[in-house]
Structures are given as C-alpha cells and as structure tokens.
Amino acid sequence: MQSTTTADWTKPKHDTEEAPSRRNLTGACVAHCLHDGYTDQLYAFLPIWQAEFGLSYAGLAILRSLYSGTMGGLQIPADRLTSRMSPRVALALATAVAAAGFLVMALPLGLPGLCVGLVLAGIGSSIQHPRGSLLVTETYGSASRGPLGVYNFAGDVGKATFPALAALLLPLIAWRPVVGMMAAIGLAVAFALLGILPKQSFAAPRQRSRSGGSDGRGFPLLVAIGAFDTATRMGYLLFLPFLLHAKGGTETTIGVGLALLFSGGALGKACCGWLGERLGVIWSVVATEAMTALFMIATLKLSLPATLVALPLLGIVLNGTSSVLYGTVPELAKKGEVGRAFAIFYTGVIGAGALAPILYGTIADHSDQTMGVMAAALTAAAIIPMVVSLRPVLRS
C-alpha cells in the first residue's frame, strides 16, 4: 500500500492512499485533544485546591508544575523510549498512563496522592506530543504545515471543552469524582486509538528526511520564542480564575471564562494561519504578541461582563501565535531529525510553562496579582525583538 507523499493533502486521492493518512491525522488529533484538555482543565481546580490544601499562588504553581514539568522534562527521553513502538501503541499507551494518573488523583489520598497522580499523568502526556507531531509530519512530508495546523487546532478543542465540562460539574459534585470521570474518558480514548490508528505505519521513509530540510540554524531561537510565548500564556492562566473571582465571578463563571478564552484560542489557530500566510511568520508574531500584551493589561481594568467579552479576543492572539511557531519547526529542524526537533521544542515550551507560573506566582505573592499579570504581559512584549532577530534565518 502506498503512503501519502508530499502531494497537497487536500487534493482527492485514491481511497487506498487517503485512508491511512486520514486515520493517522485523526488519531493524532484525538490524542492531542484529550491531552491538552487534561492539561488546561487543571486551572478549573486551582481555587478548590487552594482552599482545601491552604496553598499560596506560588504553591499552586508548583503543584501544577508537577504535571507540566514532568510532561516537559520527559519529552526527549519519552521520544527515545517509544521510538521503536508503532505510533498506534505509543499514543494509546501515553493516553492510558495519563488516565491512570487522573485515577490516582481521584483517590482520597490527600495532597501526596494528588502530587503522585499529577506526576504520573505528566509522564503519559510527555509521550503524546513528540510522537503525535512526528506521525503527522511523516505522513504528509513537506505538505505537513496544514495538517500540523489541524493537529494544533485539535489541542485547543480539548482546551475549550475539558475546562468547561469540569466547571459545569464542580458545582454539582465534589472534585474527586469529577477527576475520576476524566480518568474514565481517558481510558475510553486509549482504547479508541487502537481502533483509529492503523496497525502498520504508512509513512514513507524518504518523507522523514524531506520534512527536515534545514541545517538547524535559527532553531534554538525558535525554541526560545516558543518558551516565552508559552510562559506568557501559562502565567496569565494562573491568575485568570482569581481575576474573575475578584470581579465577582462564581466557579461557573470561571469555567465559562476559561472556555471563552480557549474557544478564542481555537479560532486563533485558523486566524493566525491566515495571517501568517499574508504577513509571514515575523509580522504575524509581532502583531499577535503586541495585541496579547494590550489585551492582558485591559482585562485588569474591565468589568466582569466586559472581561468575558474580551477573553475570546485575547484567546485568538494568546494561543494563535503557537500555531505559527509550531509549523516552523520542521522547516528549521536539522535534516532527518524532525522527531527530535519536536521533542526539544516541546521540552522548551512546556518547561517554560511549568517554571514561569512559579516566577509569576512569587511576584504576585510579594505584591499582588496585578503585578503578576503585568509581568506576563511584559514577557509577551519581549518576544517582539526576538522574532525580528529570526528574520535572516527564515529568508535564507
């Protein structure tokens, strides 16, 4: 059976050629949706955990970093460990391990049990990103920018739905049963992936070498830009539940606010992809990061209704930038090392997402949450000169 080559993935193909690539993309998207949903639904639990365990802002950031830090720090080892596994087995295993972590969190084991569960879930999610990204890249070769955008968009679908679902359930039942339900969803998805993904890999070996056509110049700077972009996003998300609460929002309002932000982020994938095609990588990132900083500062002053209106707009630019950066990874990766490049990229961005909230939380603990949000906004502004420095490499 032939695999999909570098032909435009949107053009009609014979069914025997189209089905494997479509199944690969669908499976990768389903896994990305669940794992990103797992990651961002944790924000809905932060106010509850703060009250139950008596944690400070920095303490909450450290607690959450047990998940995100483990996920980011194990990207490269996980990619190497599962390199001999088929994508089908690797993604199903990743999802099952993450679901097991949420199952441990749901048990009445106190704060230590919660910490162990977060680490275990992070181990599972560390496998998904590099293997899912590489699967899409190998399947579509040099035509992978579009499918990678779809894959990235699927993650934002999870970011929009899982926090909203958790927020709707939390006023009705205790948080541990809610986490248990999330674990059950994860186990169901793990079994579903075994049916969606082909048992045999359909990626042509020559596509792996073609998808990474650079000598790696500029890639470290791209990783740094991605890290700052993620730090901005995670820093703001740390304070958003408390910002809405201070404006008079309830737990349900907080869930709605997160859903609005993430829904805007999902839309931002398409908008920023369109923007990137017309303005290029440099100017699209400059525009989105400048607007991100302005919107963040604006939400500090707006009323609760006005803030809820602004959150989808903020989400478009806050999350949309990552789609532009993500699609550039195969272009700046060294030849034949796209999988490793994605693992390094995710190590940088997820590691920044784990560490930055601790820094912002410490700033807020020694001042207030306004200063924490301002620090995140300044981080977004700092990306602008960094991405301009990337111009000579992209031109070459």
mmCIF file of C-alpha atoms in Angstrom:
data_model
loop_
_atom_site.group_PDB
_atom_site.id
_atom_site.type_symbol
_atom_site.label_atom_id
_atom_site.label_comp_id
_atom_site.label_asym_id
_atom_site.label_seq_id
_atom_site.Cartn_x
_atom_site.Cartn_y
_atom_site.Cartn_z
ATOM 1 C CA MET A 1 0.000 0.000 0.000
ATOM 2 C CA GLN A 2 1.317 3.406 -0.897
ATOM 3 C CA SER A 3 1.649 6.148 1.652
ATOM 4 C CA THR A 4 0.653 9.762 1.181
ATOM 5 C CA THR A 5 3.651 11.656 -0.196
ATOM 6 C CA THR A 6 4.299 15.356 -0.433
ATOM 7 C CA ALA A 7 1.265 15.988 -2.627
ATOM 8 C CA ASP A 8 -1.242 18.501 -1.338
ATOM 9 C CA TRP A 9 -3.159 16.686 1.388
ATOM 10 C CA THR A 10 -6.380 18.479 0.436
ATOM 11 C CA LYS A 11 -6.456 17.088 -3.114
ATOM 12 C CA PRO A 12 -8.542 13.986 -3.937
ATOM 13 C CA LYS A 13 -6.599 10.721 -3.780
ATOM 14 C CA HIS A 14 -7.366 7.067 -4.283
ATOM 15 C CA ASP A 15 -9.111 5.609 -1.248
ATOM 16 C CA THR A 16 -6.244 3.226 -0.527
ATOM 17 C CA GLU A 17 -3.847 6.170 -0.306
ATOM 18 C CA GLU A 18 -6.103 8.607 1.522
ATOM 19 C CA ALA A 19 -7.445 6.326 4.269
ATOM 20 C CA PRO A 20 -4.141 5.673 6.144
ATOM 21 C CA SER A 21 -3.143 9.343 6.171
ATOM 22 C CA ARG A 22 -6.618 10.391 7.283
ATOM 23 C CA ARG A 23 -6.583 7.812 10.076
ATOM 24 C CA ASN A 24 -3.122 8.926 11.184
ATOM 25 C CA LEU A 25 -4.220 12.555 11.366
ATOM 26 C CA THR A 26 -7.493 11.682 13.103
ATOM 27 C CA GLY A 27 -5.758 9.554 15.717
ATOM 28 C CA ALA A 28 -3.115 12.199 16.390
ATOM 29 C CA CYS A 29 -5.830 14.869 16.716
ATOM 30 C CA VAL A 30 -7.922 12.766 19.125
ATOM 31 C CA ALA A 31 -4.883 12.168 21.332
ATOM 32 C CA HIS A 32 -3.878 15.845 21.231
ATOM 33 C CA CYS A 33 -7.431 16.931 22.100
ATOM 34 C CA LEU A 34 -7.519 14.729 25.195
ATOM 35 C CA HIS A 35 -4.031 15.520 26.476
ATOM 36 C CA ASP A 36 -4.333 19.276 26.023
ATOM 37 C CA GLY A 37 -7.768 19.091 27.637
ATOM 38 C CA TYR A 38 -6.219 17.233 30.565
ATOM 39 C CA THR A 39 -3.564 19.926 30.885
ATOM 40 C CA ASP A 40 -5.768 23.001 30.874
ATOM 41 C CA GLN A 41 -8.702 21.656 32.867
ATOM 42 C CA LEU A 42 -6.400 21.772 35.904
ATOM 43 C CA TYR A 43 -6.969 25.537 36.048
ATOM 44 C CA ALA A 44 -10.611 24.935 36.983
ATOM 45 C CA PHE A 45 -9.449 23.017 40.074
ATOM 46 C CA LEU A 46 -6.885 25.560 41.305
ATOM 47 C CA PRO A 47 -9.219 27.663 43.506
ATOM 48 C CA ILE A 48 -10.618 24.466 45.084
ATOM 49 C CA TRP A 49 -7.158 23.063 45.769
ATOM 50 C CA GLN A 50 -6.018 26.378 47.188
ATOM 51 C CA ALA A 51 -8.894 26.366 49.693
ATOM 52 C CA GLU A 52 -8.594 22.668 50.569
ATOM 53 C CA PHE A 53 -4.822 22.498 50.978
ATOM 54 C CA GLY A 54 -4.076 26.108 52.009
ATOM 55 C CA LEU A 55 -1.699 26.890 49.139
ATOM 56 C CA SER A 56 -0.242 30.234 48.057
ATOM 57 C CA TYR A 57 -0.049 31.361 44.421
ATOM 58 C CA ALA A 58 3.498 30.029 44.199
ATOM 59 C CA GLY A 59 2.375 26.798 45.877
ATOM 60 C CA LEU A 60 -0.373 26.360 43.309
ATOM 61 C CA ALA A 61 2.111 26.946 40.501
ATOM 62 C CA ILE A 62 4.466 24.335 41.979
ATOM 63 C CA LEU A 63 1.571 21.875 42.295
ATOM 64 C CA ARG A 64 0.597 22.347 38.676
ATOM 65 C CA SER A 65 4.228 22.161 37.569
ATOM 66 C CA LEU A 66 4.340 18.568 38.835
ATOM 67 C CA TYR A 67 2.223 17.772 35.773
ATOM 68 C CA SER A 68 3.557 20.240 33.223
ATOM 69 C CA GLY A 69 7.161 19.984 34.428
ATOM 70 C CA THR A 70 7.133 16.199 34.187
ATOM 71 C CA MET A 71 5.493 16.386 30.782
ATOM 72 C CA GLY A 72 8.053 18.906 29.509
ATOM 73 C CA GLY A 73 11.128 17.372 31.071
ATOM 74 C CA LEU A 74 10.477 13.891 29.707
ATOM 75 C CA GLN A 75 9.804 14.860 26.072
ATOM 76 C CA ILE A 76 13.223 13.768 24.770
ATOM 77 C CA PRO A 77 13.539 10.584 26.902
ATOM 78 C CA ALA A 78 9.953 9.618 26.036
ATOM 79 C CA ASP A 79 10.618 10.126 22.331
ATOM 80 C CA ARG A 80 13.681 7.878 22.511
ATOM 81 C CA LEU A 81 11.958 5.261 24.672
ATOM 82 C CA THR A 82 8.995 4.890 22.332
ATOM 83 C CA SER A 83 10.910 5.325 19.052
ATOM 84 C CA ARG A 84 10.712 1.594 18.330
ATOM 85 C CA MET A 85 6.988 1.442 19.086
ATOM 86 C CA SER A 86 4.383 1.964 16.408
ATOM 87 C CA PRO A 87 2.509 5.294 16.654
ATOM 88 C CA ARG A 88 -0.634 3.282 17.448
ATOM 89 C CA VAL A 89 0.892 1.628 20.513
ATOM 90 C CA ALA A 90 2.796 4.732 21.664
ATOM 91 C CA LEU A 91 -0.222 7.074 21.594
ATOM 92 C CA ALA A 92 -2.566 4.536 23.186
ATOM 93 C CA LEU A 93 -0.004 3.844 25.924
ATOM 94 C CA ALA A 94 0.522 7.561 26.524
ATOM 95 C CA THR A 95 -3.203 8.123 26.936
ATOM 96 C CA ALA A 96 -3.669 5.133 29.246
ATOM 97 C CA VAL A 97 -0.823 6.258 31.534
ATOM 98 C CA ALA A 98 -2.191 9.822 31.689
ATOM 99 C CA ALA A 99 -5.660 8.475 32.529
ATOM 100 C CA ALA A 100 -4.135 6.313 35.271
ATOM 101 C CA GLY A 101 -2.608 9.448 36.761
ATOM 102 C CA PHE A 102 -6.022 11.107 36.956
ATOM 103 C CA LEU A 103 -7.404 7.946 38.535
ATOM 104 C CA VAL A 104 -4.782 8.204 41.300
ATOM 105 C CA MET A 105 -5.687 11.887 41.774
ATOM 106 C CA ALA A 106 -9.314 10.873 42.302
ATOM 107 C CA LEU A 107 -8.463 8.587 45.211
ATOM 108 C CA PRO A 108 -8.798 10.003 48.767
ATOM 109 C CA LEU A 109 -5.037 10.120 49.393
ATOM 110 C CA GLY A 110 -4.717 13.792 50.321
ATOM 111 C CA LEU A 111 -2.124 16.153 48.914
ATOM 112 C CA PRO A 112 0.559 13.429 48.458
ATOM 113 C CA GLY A 113 -1.826 11.359 46.333
ATOM 114 C CA LEU A 114 -2.695 14.391 44.266
ATOM 115 C CA CYS A 115 1.007 15.051 43.642
ATOM 116 C CA VAL A 116 1.706 11.439 42.626
ATOM 117 C CA GLY A 117 -1.241 11.472 40.246
ATOM 118 C CA LEU A 118 -0.098 14.715 38.623
ATOM 119 C CA VAL A 119 3.389 13.296 38.023
ATOM 120 C CA LEU A 120 2.005 10.053 36.561
ATOM 121 C CA ALA A 121 -0.330 11.967 34.246
ATOM 122 C CA GLY A 122 2.587 14.131 33.156
ATOM 123 C CA ILE A 123 4.610 11.036 32.257
ATOM 124 C CA GLY A 124 1.826 9.875 29.964
ATOM 125 C CA SER A 125 1.417 13.227 28.275
ATOM 126 C CA SER A 126 5.169 13.504 27.654
ATOM 127 C CA ILE A 127 4.864 10.714 25.090
ATOM 128 C CA GLN A 128 1.974 12.180 23.119
ATOM 129 C CA HIS A 129 3.429 15.421 21.806
ATOM 130 C CA PRO A 130 6.609 14.245 20.029
ATOM 131 C CA ARG A 131 5.041 11.047 18.690
ATOM 132 C CA GLY A 132 1.830 12.717 17.513
ATOM 133 C CA SER A 133 3.691 15.579 15.841
ATOM 134 C CA LEU A 134 6.142 13.245 14.135
ATOM 135 C CA LEU A 135 3.307 10.997 12.949
ATOM 136 C CA VAL A 136 1.629 13.921 11.191
ATOM 137 C CA THR A 137 4.909 15.222 9.764
ATOM 138 C CA GLU A 138 5.983 11.836 8.412
ATOM 139 C CA THR A 139 2.536 11.149 6.985
ATOM 140 C CA TYR A 140 2.360 14.369 4.966
ATOM 141 C CA GLY A 141 6.040 15.179 4.381
ATOM 142 C CA SER A 142 6.750 18.667 3.054
ATOM 143 C CA ALA A 143 2.987 19.325 2.874
ATOM 144 C CA SER A 144 2.650 18.932 6.663
ATOM 145 C CA ARG A 145 2.169 22.601 7.665
ATOM 146 C CA GLY A 146 -1.577 22.424 7.021
ATOM 147 C CA PRO A 147 -2.147 19.092 8.810
ATOM 148 C CA LEU A 148 0.043 20.266 11.693
ATOM 149 C CA GLY A 149 -2.271 23.267 11.994
ATOM 150 C CA VAL A 150 -5.243 20.872 12.192
ATOM 151 C CA TYR A 151 -3.383 18.845 14.833
ATOM 152 C CA ASN A 152 -2.627 22.017 16.794
ATOM 153 C CA PHE A 153 -6.271 23.133 16.469
ATOM 154 C CA ALA A 154 -7.425 19.808 17.922
ATOM 155 C CA GLY A 155 -5.452 20.549 21.067
ATOM 156 C CA ASP A 156 -7.360 23.801 21.508
ATOM 157 C CA VAL A 157 -10.657 21.953 21.116
ATOM 158 C CA GLY A 158 -9.643 19.969 24.184
ATOM 159 C CA LYS A 159 -8.589 23.148 25.965
ATOM 160 C CA ALA A 160 -12.036 24.638 25.343
ATOM 161 C CA THR A 161 -14.176 21.617 26.226
ATOM 162 C CA PHE A 162 -12.481 19.953 29.203
ATOM 163 C CA PRO A 163 -12.252 23.048 31.482
ATOM 164 C CA ALA A 164 -15.874 23.907 30.642
ATOM 165 C CA LEU A 165 -17.009 20.358 31.430
ATOM 166 C CA ALA A 166 -15.127 20.385 34.727
ATOM 167 C CA ALA A 167 -16.578 23.785 35.654
ATOM 168 C CA LEU A 168 -20.125 22.612 34.947
ATOM 169 C CA LEU A 169 -19.680 19.513 37.105
ATOM 170 C CA LEU A 170 -17.838 21.064 40.069
ATOM 171 C CA PRO A 171 -20.888 22.944 41.489
ATOM 172 C CA LEU A 172 -22.847 19.680 41.376
ATOM 173 C CA ILE A 173 -20.404 17.085 42.715
ATOM 174 C CA ALA A 174 -17.090 17.018 44.598
ATOM 175 C CA TRP A 175 -13.861 17.490 42.689
ATOM 176 C CA ARG A 176 -12.548 13.934 43.142
ATOM 177 C CA PRO A 177 -15.485 12.287 41.309
ATOM 178 C CA VAL A 178 -15.033 14.858 38.538
ATOM 179 C CA VAL A 179 -11.372 13.851 38.195
ATOM 180 C CA GLY A 180 -12.443 10.201 38.202
ATOM 181 C CA MET A 181 -14.794 10.877 35.292
ATOM 182 C CA MET A 182 -11.917 12.465 33.396
ATOM 183 C CA ALA A 183 -9.850 9.332 34.006
ATOM 184 C CA ALA A 184 -12.654 7.194 32.563
ATOM 185 C CA ILE A 185 -12.788 9.391 29.453
ATOM 186 C CA GLY A 186 -9.039 8.960 29.015
ATOM 187 C CA LEU A 187 -9.211 5.177 29.232
ATOM 188 C CA ALA A 188 -12.006 5.155 26.654
ATOM 189 C CA VAL A 189 -9.913 7.295 24.304
ATOM 190 C CA ALA A 190 -6.902 4.982 24.765
ATOM 191 C CA PHE A 191 -8.962 2.034 23.548
ATOM 192 C CA ALA A 192 -10.439 4.130 20.732
ATOM 193 C CA LEU A 193 -6.952 4.998 19.454
ATOM 194 C CA LEU A 194 -6.209 1.301 18.989
ATOM 195 C CA GLY A 195 -9.103 1.196 16.547
ATOM 196 C CA ILE A 196 -8.465 4.517 14.805
ATOM 197 C CA LEU A 197 -4.746 4.271 14.096
ATOM 198 C CA PRO A 198 -3.500 1.704 11.546
ATOM 199 C CA LYS A 199 -1.572 -1.252 12.935
ATOM 200 C CA GLN A 200 1.063 -0.660 10.267
ATOM 201 C CA SER A 201 2.901 2.640 9.806
ATOM 202 C CA PHE A 202 2.189 4.149 6.394
ATOM 203 C CA ALA A 203 4.810 6.926 6.455
ATOM 204 C CA ALA A 204 7.359 6.629 3.685
ATOM 205 C CA PRO A 205 10.964 6.589 4.992
ATOM 206 C CA ARG A 206 12.009 9.254 2.499
ATOM 207 C CA GLN A 207 9.459 11.686 3.961
ATOM 208 C CA ARG A 208 11.297 11.789 7.238
ATOM 209 C CA SER A 209 14.388 13.178 5.601
ATOM 210 C CA ARG A 210 12.483 15.584 3.378
ATOM 211 C CA SER A 211 10.443 17.122 6.189
ATOM 212 C CA GLY A 212 13.546 18.460 7.846
ATOM 213 C CA GLY A 213 15.405 20.327 5.150
ATOM 214 C CA SER A 214 17.424 22.827 7.189
ATOM 215 C CA ASP A 215 20.829 22.755 8.825
ATOM 216 C CA GLY A 216 19.223 23.730 12.135
ATOM 217 C CA ARG A 217 20.207 27.402 12.055
ATOM 218 C CA GLY A 218 17.751 29.545 13.970
ATOM 219 C CA PHE A 219 16.118 26.584 15.706
ATOM 220 C CA PRO A 220 17.428 27.475 19.222
ATOM 221 C CA LEU A 221 15.978 30.974 18.823
ATOM 222 C CA LEU A 222 12.667 29.472 17.693
ATOM 223 C CA VAL A 223 12.627 27.329 20.844
ATOM 224 C CA ALA A 224 13.323 30.410 22.978
ATOM 225 C CA ILE A 225 10.487 32.320 21.304
ATOM 226 C CA GLY A 226 8.156 29.377 21.860
ATOM 227 C CA ALA A 227 9.215 29.213 25.507
ATOM 228 C CA PHE A 228 8.478 32.909 26.082
ATOM 229 C CA ASP A 229 5.143 32.563 24.285
ATOM 230 C CA THR A 230 4.135 29.635 26.484
ATOM 231 C CA ALA A 231 5.359 31.403 29.619
ATOM 232 C CA THR A 232 3.103 34.337 28.765
ATOM 233 C CA ARG A 233 0.089 32.095 28.297
ATOM 234 C CA MET A 234 0.634 29.964 31.400
ATOM 235 C CA GLY A 235 1.394 32.975 33.551
ATOM 236 C CA TYR A 236 -1.860 34.673 32.612
ATOM 237 C CA LEU A 237 -3.875 31.475 33.043
ATOM 238 C CA LEU A 238 -2.565 31.126 36.593
ATOM 239 C CA PHE A 239 -4.224 34.404 37.567
ATOM 240 C CA LEU A 240 -7.335 34.335 35.376
ATOM 241 C CA PRO A 241 -9.541 32.315 37.783
ATOM 242 C CA PHE A 242 -8.653 34.665 40.639
ATOM 243 C CA LEU A 243 -9.021 37.734 38.430
ATOM 244 C CA LEU A 244 -12.571 36.684 37.512
ATOM 245 C CA HIS A 245 -13.353 35.821 41.137
ATOM 246 C CA ALA A 246 -12.187 39.235 42.284
ATOM 247 C CA LYS A 247 -14.600 40.804 39.782
ATOM 248 C CA GLY A 248 -17.483 38.864 41.361
ATOM 249 C CA GLY A 249 -17.367 35.690 39.266
ATOM 250 C CA THR A 250 -18.507 32.307 40.614
ATOM 251 C CA GLU A 251 -16.959 28.881 39.912
ATOM 252 C CA THR A 252 -19.288 28.554 36.936
ATOM 253 C CA THR A 253 -18.236 31.999 35.688
ATOM 254 C CA ILE A 254 -14.599 30.961 35.955
ATOM 255 C CA GLY A 255 -15.299 27.875 33.854
ATOM 256 C CA VAL A 256 -17.148 29.964 31.279
ATOM 257 C CA GLY A 257 -14.274 32.443 31.192
ATOM 258 C CA LEU A 258 -11.736 29.683 30.584
ATOM 259 C CA ALA A 259 -13.946 28.195 27.867
ATOM 260 C CA LEU A 260 -14.282 31.593 26.182
ATOM 261 C CA LEU A 261 -10.528 32.113 26.268
ATOM 262 C CA PHE A 262 -9.771 28.657 24.876
ATOM 263 C CA SER A 263 -12.532 28.897 22.266
ATOM 264 C CA GLY A 264 -10.917 32.093 21.049
ATOM 265 C CA GLY A 265 -7.606 30.250 21.066
ATOM 266 C CA ALA A 266 -9.030 27.545 18.820
ATOM 267 C CA LEU A 267 -10.271 30.212 16.426
ATOM 268 C CA GLY A 268 -6.854 31.834 16.635
ATOM 269 C CA LYS A 269 -5.249 28.784 15.035
ATOM 270 C CA ALA A 270 -7.170 29.425 11.827
ATOM 271 C CA CYS A 271 -6.923 33.220 12.027
ATOM 272 C CA CYS A 272 -3.200 33.242 12.714
ATOM 273 C CA GLY A 273 -2.608 30.677 9.987
ATOM 274 C CA TRP A 274 -4.376 33.020 7.553
ATOM 275 C CA LEU A 275 -2.451 35.962 8.996
ATOM 276 C CA GLY A 276 0.840 34.106 8.680
ATOM 277 C CA GLU A 277 0.246 33.376 5.004
ATOM 278 C CA ARG A 278 -0.252 37.083 4.284
ATOM 279 C CA LEU A 279 2.134 38.764 6.712
ATOM 280 C CA GLY A 280 4.705 35.992 7.132
ATOM 281 C CA VAL A 281 5.997 34.465 10.344
ATOM 282 C CA ILE A 282 7.747 37.605 11.604
ATOM 283 C CA TRP A 283 4.991 40.194 11.301
ATOM 284 C CA SER A 284 2.204 37.831 12.330
ATOM 285 C CA VAL A 285 4.035 37.038 15.592
ATOM 286 C CA VAL A 286 4.794 40.740 16.154
ATOM 287 C CA ALA A 287 1.103 41.581 15.730
ATOM 288 C CA THR A 288 -0.230 38.797 17.933
ATOM 289 C CA GLU A 289 2.243 39.344 20.784
ATOM 290 C CA ALA A 290 1.628 43.114 20.834
ATOM 291 C CA MET A 291 -2.132 42.545 20.972
ATOM 292 C CA THR A 292 -1.681 39.894 23.650
ATOM 293 C CA ALA A 293 0.106 42.338 25.943
ATOM 294 C CA LEU A 294 -2.538 45.032 25.372
ATOM 295 C CA PHE A 295 -5.484 42.702 25.986
ATOM 296 C CA MET A 296 -3.906 41.301 29.172
ATOM 297 C CA ILE A 297 -3.500 44.771 30.622
ATOM 298 C CA ALA A 298 -7.034 45.694 29.563
ATOM 299 C CA THR A 299 -8.597 42.775 31.458
ATOM 300 C CA LEU A 300 -7.146 44.174 34.677
ATOM 301 C CA LYS A 301 -9.364 47.265 34.377
ATOM 302 C CA LEU A 302 -12.505 45.958 32.672
ATOM 303 C CA SER A 303 -15.688 44.939 34.494
ATOM 304 C CA LEU A 304 -16.663 41.257 34.686
ATOM 305 C CA PRO A 305 -19.045 41.362 31.678
ATOM 306 C CA ALA A 306 -16.548 43.343 29.601
ATOM 307 C CA THR A 307 -13.759 40.948 30.576
ATOM 308 C CA LEU A 308 -15.839 37.960 29.435
ATOM 309 C CA VAL A 309 -16.389 39.713 26.105
ATOM 310 C CA ALA A 310 -12.662 40.418 25.753
ATOM 311 C CA LEU A 311 -11.477 36.908 26.642
ATOM 312 C CA PRO A 312 -12.248 35.287 23.239
ATOM 313 C CA LEU A 313 -10.364 38.108 21.517
ATOM 314 C CA LEU A 314 -7.454 37.654 23.890
ATOM 315 C CA GLY A 315 -7.579 33.903 23.244
ATOM 316 C CA ILE A 316 -7.205 34.425 19.487
ATOM 317 C CA VAL A 317 -3.840 36.155 19.857
ATOM 318 C CA LEU A 318 -2.743 34.394 23.059
ATOM 319 C CA ASN A 319 -2.983 30.883 21.601
ATOM 320 C CA GLY A 320 -2.785 31.648 17.896
ATOM 321 C CA THR A 321 0.907 32.521 17.904
ATOM 322 C CA SER A 322 1.860 28.954 18.772
ATOM 323 C CA SER A 323 0.340 27.687 15.510
ATOM 324 C CA VAL A 324 2.697 29.905 13.505
ATOM 325 C CA LEU A 325 5.718 28.804 15.528
ATOM 326 C CA TYR A 326 4.734 25.146 15.556
ATOM 327 C CA GLY A 327 4.516 24.892 11.782
ATOM 328 C CA THR A 328 8.026 26.351 11.506
ATOM 329 C CA VAL A 329 9.678 23.535 13.496
ATOM 330 C CA PRO A 330 10.092 21.130 10.529
ATOM 331 C CA GLU A 331 11.495 23.961 8.401
ATOM 332 C CA LEU A 332 14.254 24.855 10.885
ATOM 333 C CA ALA A 333 14.992 21.328 12.129
ATOM 334 C CA LYS A 334 18.156 19.580 11.021
ATOM 335 C CA LYS A 335 17.762 17.137 8.180
ATOM 336 C CA GLY A 336 16.381 13.795 9.355
ATOM 337 C CA GLU A 337 15.827 14.992 12.950
ATOM 338 C CA VAL A 338 12.263 16.293 12.901
ATOM 339 C CA GLY A 339 11.118 13.975 15.698
ATOM 340 C CA ARG A 340 13.985 15.055 17.933
ATOM 341 C CA ALA A 341 13.332 18.701 16.996
ATOM 342 C CA PHE A 342 9.716 18.449 18.107
ATOM 343 C CA ALA A 343 10.823 16.792 21.370
ATOM 344 C CA ILE A 344 13.321 19.616 22.018
ATOM 345 C CA PHE A 345 10.761 22.260 21.076
ATOM 346 C CA TYR A 346 8.182 20.797 23.456
ATOM 347 C CA THR A 347 10.783 20.445 26.195
ATOM 348 C CA GLY A 348 11.478 24.159 25.936
ATOM 349 C CA VAL A 349 7.908 25.393 25.704
ATOM 350 C CA ILE A 350 6.398 23.046 28.289
ATOM 351 C CA GLY A 351 9.325 23.558 30.638
ATOM 352 C CA ALA A 352 8.765 27.289 30.387
ATOM 353 C CA GLY A 353 5.075 26.718 31.008
ATOM 354 C CA ALA A 354 5.940 24.844 34.187
ATOM 355 C CA LEU A 355 8.546 27.253 35.570
ATOM 356 C CA ALA A 356 7.154 30.636 34.528
ATOM 357 C CA PRO A 357 3.985 30.461 36.672
ATOM 358 C CA ILE A 358 6.174 29.815 39.711
ATOM 359 C CA LEU A 359 8.053 33.031 38.961
ATOM 360 C CA TYR A 360 4.865 34.987 38.300
ATOM 361 C CA GLY A 361 3.242 33.466 41.379
ATOM 362 C CA THR A 362 6.184 34.542 43.509
ATOM 363 C CA ILE A 363 5.879 38.062 42.109
ATOM 364 C CA ALA A 364 2.175 38.084 42.992
ATOM 365 C CA ASP A 365 2.820 36.726 46.484
ATOM 366 C CA HIS A 366 5.229 39.617 47.149
ATOM 367 C CA SER A 367 2.978 42.252 45.552
ATOM 368 C CA ASP A 368 -0.419 41.356 44.075
ATOM 369 C CA GLN A 369 -1.984 39.562 41.133
ATOM 370 C CA THR A 370 -1.984 42.777 39.084
ATOM 371 C CA MET A 371 1.815 42.759 39.058
ATOM 372 C CA GLY A 372 1.754 39.064 38.115
ATOM 373 C CA VAL A 373 -0.416 39.777 35.079
ATOM 374 C CA MET A 374 1.761 42.754 34.158
ATOM 375 C CA ALA A 375 4.846 40.509 34.259
ATOM 376 C CA ALA A 376 3.170 38.091 31.851
ATOM 377 C CA ALA A 377 2.256 40.978 29.529
ATOM 378 C CA LEU A 378 5.852 42.213 29.517
ATOM 379 C CA THR A 379 7.000 38.704 28.585
ATOM 380 C CA ALA A 380 4.748 38.859 25.517
ATOM 381 C CA ALA A 381 6.256 42.221 24.558
ATOM 382 C CA ALA A 382 9.784 40.795 24.920
ATOM 383 C CA ILE A 383 9.063 38.285 22.144
ATOM 384 C CA ILE A 384 8.829 41.029 19.517
ATOM 385 C CA PRO A 385 12.580 41.818 19.241
ATOM 386 C CA MET A 386 13.365 38.096 19.480
ATOM 387 C CA VAL A 387 11.231 37.131 16.493
ATOM 388 C CA VAL A 388 12.586 40.052 14.443
ATOM 389 C CA SER A 389 16.065 38.559 15.000
ATOM 390 C CA LEU A 390 14.832 35.376 13.333
ATOM 391 C CA ARG A 391 14.187 37.141 10.000
ATOM 392 C CA PRO A 392 17.607 36.497 8.357
ATOM 393 C CA VAL A 393 17.311 32.743 9.002
ATOM 394 C CA LEU A 394 13.788 32.494 7.566
ATOM 395 C CA ARG A 395 14.816 34.497 4.493
ATOM 396 C CA SER A 396 17.654 32.066 3.823
#
